[in-house]
CSV table of C-alpha atoms and ligand atoms in Angstrom, one decimal:
chain,number,residue,atom,x,y,z
A,12,MET,CA,0.0,0.0,0.0
A,13,ALA,CA,2.9,2.4,0.7
A,14,GLY,CA,3.7,1.8,-3.0
A,15,GLY,CA,0.3,2.9,-4.1
A,16,GLU,CA,-1.9,-0.2,-4.0
A,17,ALA,CA,-5.6,0.2,-3.0
A,18,ILE,CA,-6.3,0.8,0.7
A,19,ASN,CA,-9.9,-0.4,0.5
A,20,ARG,CA,-9.5,-4.1,0.0
A,21,CYS,CA,-9.9,-5.5,3.5
A,22,PRO,CA,-13.5,-6.6,4.2
A,23,PRO,CA,-12.8,-7.8,7.8
A,24,GLY,CA,-11.0,-4.5,8.6
A,25,GLY,CA,-14.0,-2.5,7.2
A,26,ASP,CA,-14.3,1.3,7.3
A,27,ALA,CA,-12.1,1.6,10.5
A,28,THR,CA,-9.1,0.1,8.6
A,29,ILE,CA,-9.7,2.2,5.5
A,30,LEU,CA,-9.9,5.4,7.6
A,31,ALA,CA,-6.7,4.4,9.5
A,32,LEU,CA,-4.9,3.6,6.3
A,33,ALA,CA,-6.0,6.8,4.6
A,34,ALA,CA,-4.7,8.9,7.6
A,35,LEU,CA,-1.5,6.9,7.8
A,36,LEU,CA,-0.7,7.1,4.1
A,37,ASP,CA,-2.2,10.5,3.4
A,38,ARG,CA,-4.7,9.0,0.9
A,39,ASP,CA,-8.3,9.6,0.0
A,40,VAL,CA,-10.9,7.7,2.0
A,41,LEU,CA,-12.7,5.2,-0.3
A,42,PRO,CA,-15.6,2.9,0.3
A,43,LEU,CA,-14.8,-0.8,0.5
A,44,ASP,CA,-14.0,-2.3,-2.9
A,45,PRO,CA,-17.4,-3.5,-4.1
A,46,ALA,CA,-15.8,-6.6,-5.6
A,47,LEU,CA,-15.0,-7.7,-2.1
A,48,LEU,CA,-18.4,-7.2,-0.6
A,49,PRO,CA,-19.9,-10.5,0.5
A,50,SER,CA,-20.6,-12.6,-2.6
A,51,PRO,CA,-24.0,-13.9,-3.1
A,52,ALA,CA,-22.4,-17.2,-3.8
A,53,PRO,CA,-20.3,-18.4,-0.8
A,54,ALA,CA,-16.8,-19.4,-1.8
A,55,LEU,CA,-13.8,-21.1,-0.3
A,56,ALA,CA,-10.2,-20.9,-1.3
A,57,PHE,CA,-8.4,-24.0,-2.3
A,58,ILE,CA,-4.6,-24.4,-2.8
A,59,ARG,CA,-3.4,-27.0,-5.3
A,60,GLU,CA,-0.7,-28.2,-2.9
A,61,GLU,CA,1.3,-30.0,-5.6
A,62,ASP,CA,2.0,-26.7,-7.3
A,63,CYS,CA,2.6,-24.6,-4.2
A,64,ILE,CA,6.2,-23.4,-3.9
A,65,GLY,CA,5.9,-22.3,-0.3
A,66,CYS,CA,6.6,-18.6,-0.9
A,67,PHE,CA,4.3,-17.6,2.1
A,68,LYS,CA,2.8,-14.7,0.2
A,69,CYS,CA,-0.8,-16.0,0.6
A,70,VAL,CA,-0.3,-16.3,4.4
A,71,ARG,CA,0.7,-12.6,4.6
A,72,ALA,CA,-2.4,-11.7,2.5
A,73,CYS,CA,-5.0,-13.6,4.4
A,74,PRO,CA,-6.8,-11.2,6.8
A,75,VAL,CA,-8.1,-14.0,9.0
A,76,ASP,CA,-5.1,-16.3,9.3
A,77,ALA,CA,-6.9,-19.1,7.4
A,78,ILE,CA,-3.8,-20.4,5.6
A,79,LEU,CA,-1.4,-22.8,7.3
A,80,GLY,CA,2.2,-23.2,6.0
A,81,ALA,CA,5.8,-22.2,6.6
A,82,PRO,CA,8.3,-20.7,4.2
A,83,GLN,CA,9.5,-23.3,1.6
A,84,MET,CA,6.7,-25.7,2.8
A,85,MET,CA,3.4,-26.6,1.2
A,86,HIS,CA,0.5,-24.4,2.2
A,87,THR,CA,-3.1,-25.3,2.8
A,88,VAL,CA,-6.4,-23.4,3.5
A,89,VAL,CA,-8.3,-24.2,6.7
A,90,ALA,CA,-11.7,-24.5,5.2
A,91,ALA,CA,-13.6,-23.7,8.5
A,92,GLU,CA,-11.8,-20.3,8.7
A,93,CYS,CA,-11.8,-19.2,5.1
A,94,THR,CA,-14.3,-16.4,4.4
A,95,GLY,CA,-13.8,-16.7,0.6
A,96,CYS,CA,-12.7,-13.1,0.3
A,97,GLY,CA,-10.2,-14.0,-2.4
A,98,LEU,CA,-7.4,-11.7,-1.1
A,99,CYS,CA,-4.9,-14.6,-1.2
A,100,LEU,CA,-5.3,-15.1,-4.9
A,101,PRO,CA,-3.5,-12.1,-6.5
A,102,PRO,CA,-0.2,-12.5,-4.5
A,103,CYS,CA,0.3,-16.1,-5.5
A,104,PRO,CA,3.1,-16.2,-8.0
A,105,VAL,CA,2.2,-19.6,-9.5
A,106,ASP,CA,-1.6,-19.2,-9.5
A,107,CYS,CA,-2.1,-22.3,-7.5
A,108,ILE,CA,-5.0,-20.9,-5.4
A,109,GLU,CA,-8.6,-21.2,-6.7
A,110,LEU,CA,-11.8,-19.8,-5.3
A,111,LEU,CA,-14.3,-22.5,-5.3
A,112,GLU,CA,-17.9,-21.4,-5.4
A,113,LEU,CA,-20.1,-23.3,-2.9
A,114,ALA,CA,-23.7,-24.1,-3.4
A,115,GLN,CA,-25.9,-20.9,-3.0
A,116,ASP,CA,-27.8,-22.4,0.0
A,117,SER,CA,-24.7,-23.8,1.7
A,118,GLU,CA,-24.1,-22.6,5.3
A,119,PRO,CA,-20.7,-21.0,5.6
A,120,ALA,CA,-18.4,-22.8,8.0
A,121,TRP,CA,-17.1,-19.5,9.3
A,122,SER,CA,-19.0,-16.9,11.3
A,123,ARG,CA,-18.7,-13.1,11.0
A,124,ASP,CA,-17.9,-12.7,14.7
A,125,VAL,CA,-15.1,-15.2,14.7
A,126,ALA,CA,-13.7,-13.8,11.4
A,127,GLN,CA,-13.7,-10.3,13.0
A,128,ARG,CA,-11.9,-11.6,16.1
A,129,ARG,CA,-9.3,-13.4,14.0
A,130,ALA,CA,-8.8,-10.3,11.9
A,131,ASP,CA,-8.4,-8.1,15.1
A,132,ALA,CA,-6.0,-10.6,16.6
A,133,ARG,CA,-4.0,-10.6,13.4
A,134,ARG,CA,-3.8,-6.8,13.3
A,135,GLU,CA,-2.6,-6.7,16.9
A,136,ARG,CA,0.0,-9.3,16.3
A,137,THR,CA,1.2,-7.5,13.1
A,138,SER,CA,1.5,-4.2,14.9
A,139,ARG,CA,3.4,-5.9,17.8
A,140,GLU,CA,5.8,-7.4,15.2
A,141,LEU,CA,6.3,-4.1,13.5
A,142,LEU,CA,7.0,-2.5,16.9
A,143,SER,CA,9.5,-5.1,17.8
A,144,ASP,CA,11.2,-4.8,14.4
A,145,ARG,CA,11.5,-1.1,15.0
A,146,ASP,CA,12.9,-1.6,18.5
A,147,ALA,CA,15.4,-4.1,17.1
A,148,ARG,CA,16.5,-1.6,14.4
A,149,GLU,CA,16.8,1.2,16.9
A,150,ALA,CA,18.9,-1.1,19.2
A,151,ARG,CA,21.2,-2.0,16.3
A,152,ARG,CA,21.6,1.7,15.4
A,153,ALA,CA,22.4,2.6,19.0
A,154,ALA,CA,25.0,-0.2,19.2
A,155,ALA,CA,26.6,0.9,16.0
A,156,ALA,CA,26.7,4.5,17.3
A,157,LEU,CA,28.3,3.3,20.5
A,158,ARG,CA,31.0,1.3,18.6
A,159,ALA,CA,31.7,4.4,16.5
A,160,ARG,CA,32.1,6.6,19.6
A,161,ARG,CA,34.4,4.1,21.2
A,162,ALA,CA,36.5,3.8,18.1
A,163,GLN,CA,36.8,7.6,17.9
A,164,THR,CA,37.8,7.8,21.6
A,165,VAL,CA,40.6,5.2,21.0
A,166,ARG,CA,41.8,7.1,17.9
A,167,GLU,CA,41.9,10.3,19.9
A,168,SER,CA,43.9,8.7,22.7
A,169,ILE,CA,46.4,7.2,20.2
A,170,ASP,CA,46.8,10.7,18.6
A,171,ARG,CA,47.4,12.3,22.0
A,172,VAL,CA,50.1,9.7,22.9
A,173,ARG,CA,51.8,10.2,19.6
A,174,ALA,CA,51.7,14.0,19.9
A,175,ARG,CA,53.2,13.7,23.4
A,176,ARG,CA,56.0,11.4,22.1
A,177,VAL,CA,56.8,13.8,19.3
A,178,ALA,CA,56.9,16.7,21.7
A,179,ILE,CA,59.3,14.8,24.1
A,180,GLU,CA,61.6,13.8,21.2
A,181,ARG,CA,61.7,17.4,19.9
A,182,GLY,CA,62.5,18.6,23.4
A,183,ARG,CA,65.4,16.1,23.6
A,184,ASP,CA,66.7,17.3,20.2
A,185,ASN,CA,66.7,20.8,21.4
A,186,GLY,CA,68.7,19.9,24.5
A,187,PHE,CA,65.8,19.9,27.0
A,188,GLY,CA,65.1,16.9,29.3
A,189,ASN,CA,67.7,14.3,30.4
B,3,SF4,S1,-10.0,-16.5,0.5
B,3,SF4,FE1,-9.7,-14.9,2.0
B,3,SF4,S2,-10.1,-15.9,4.0
B,3,SF4,FE2,-9.9,-17.5,2.5
B,3,SF4,S3,-7.7,-18.2,2.6
B,3,SF4,FE3,-7.9,-16.6,1.0
B,3,SF4,S4,-7.4,-14.7,2.0
B,3,SF4,FE4,-7.9,-16.1,3.6
B,4,SF4,S1,1.2,-17.8,-2.5
B,4,SF4,FE1,0.8,-19.7,-3.7
B,4,SF4,S2,2.8,-20.6,-4.0
B,4,SF4,FE2,3.0,-19.1,-2.4
B,4,SF4,S3,2.7,-20.3,-0.5
B,4,SF4,FE3,0.7,-19.5,-1.1
B,4,SF4,S4,-0.2,-21.1,-2.3
B,4,SF4,FE4,1.9,-21.5,-2.2
């Protein structure tokens, strides 16, 4: 999104997320992308596991943590958690995710309340991870600055000792000392 992608493509995040993103990225507030409004036909994502290359991109895209997998490993959709939003499809580099339309009258396995709770939990976890990444970056920067200050102090001490030696040797040459 920081690169310009749409900020209105998160159905579980709803208007609150669109408003927060618009403020954060200084962008216009838009209504939720109508293509992502609940579909009249319930759907379920399905990963063709034999084609999956384990890139993890779909896991990052799923707003309700309905995809299981680890980097370089096969991934799979937890059918009972998938809301059929389709957000995992575009990032897949090998197009191995399909959105299966379910029977019009089929009861979805997921509930809106549970999906909202999972989306909230995911948002909290993501912001904690971002914060801890930022803390780690600041700690690395502080450690690098400390190392640079110490190196500078050592260089200054060496320069002072050299200057003192030169002064003593010049004093000897001019008949002072001894
Ligand atoms: S369709 Fe939506 S809820 Fe289902 S796995 Fe993909 S991103 Fe997650
Ligand atoms: S984005 Fe596609 S290839 Fe990558 S882990 Fe998910 S299903 Fe597998």
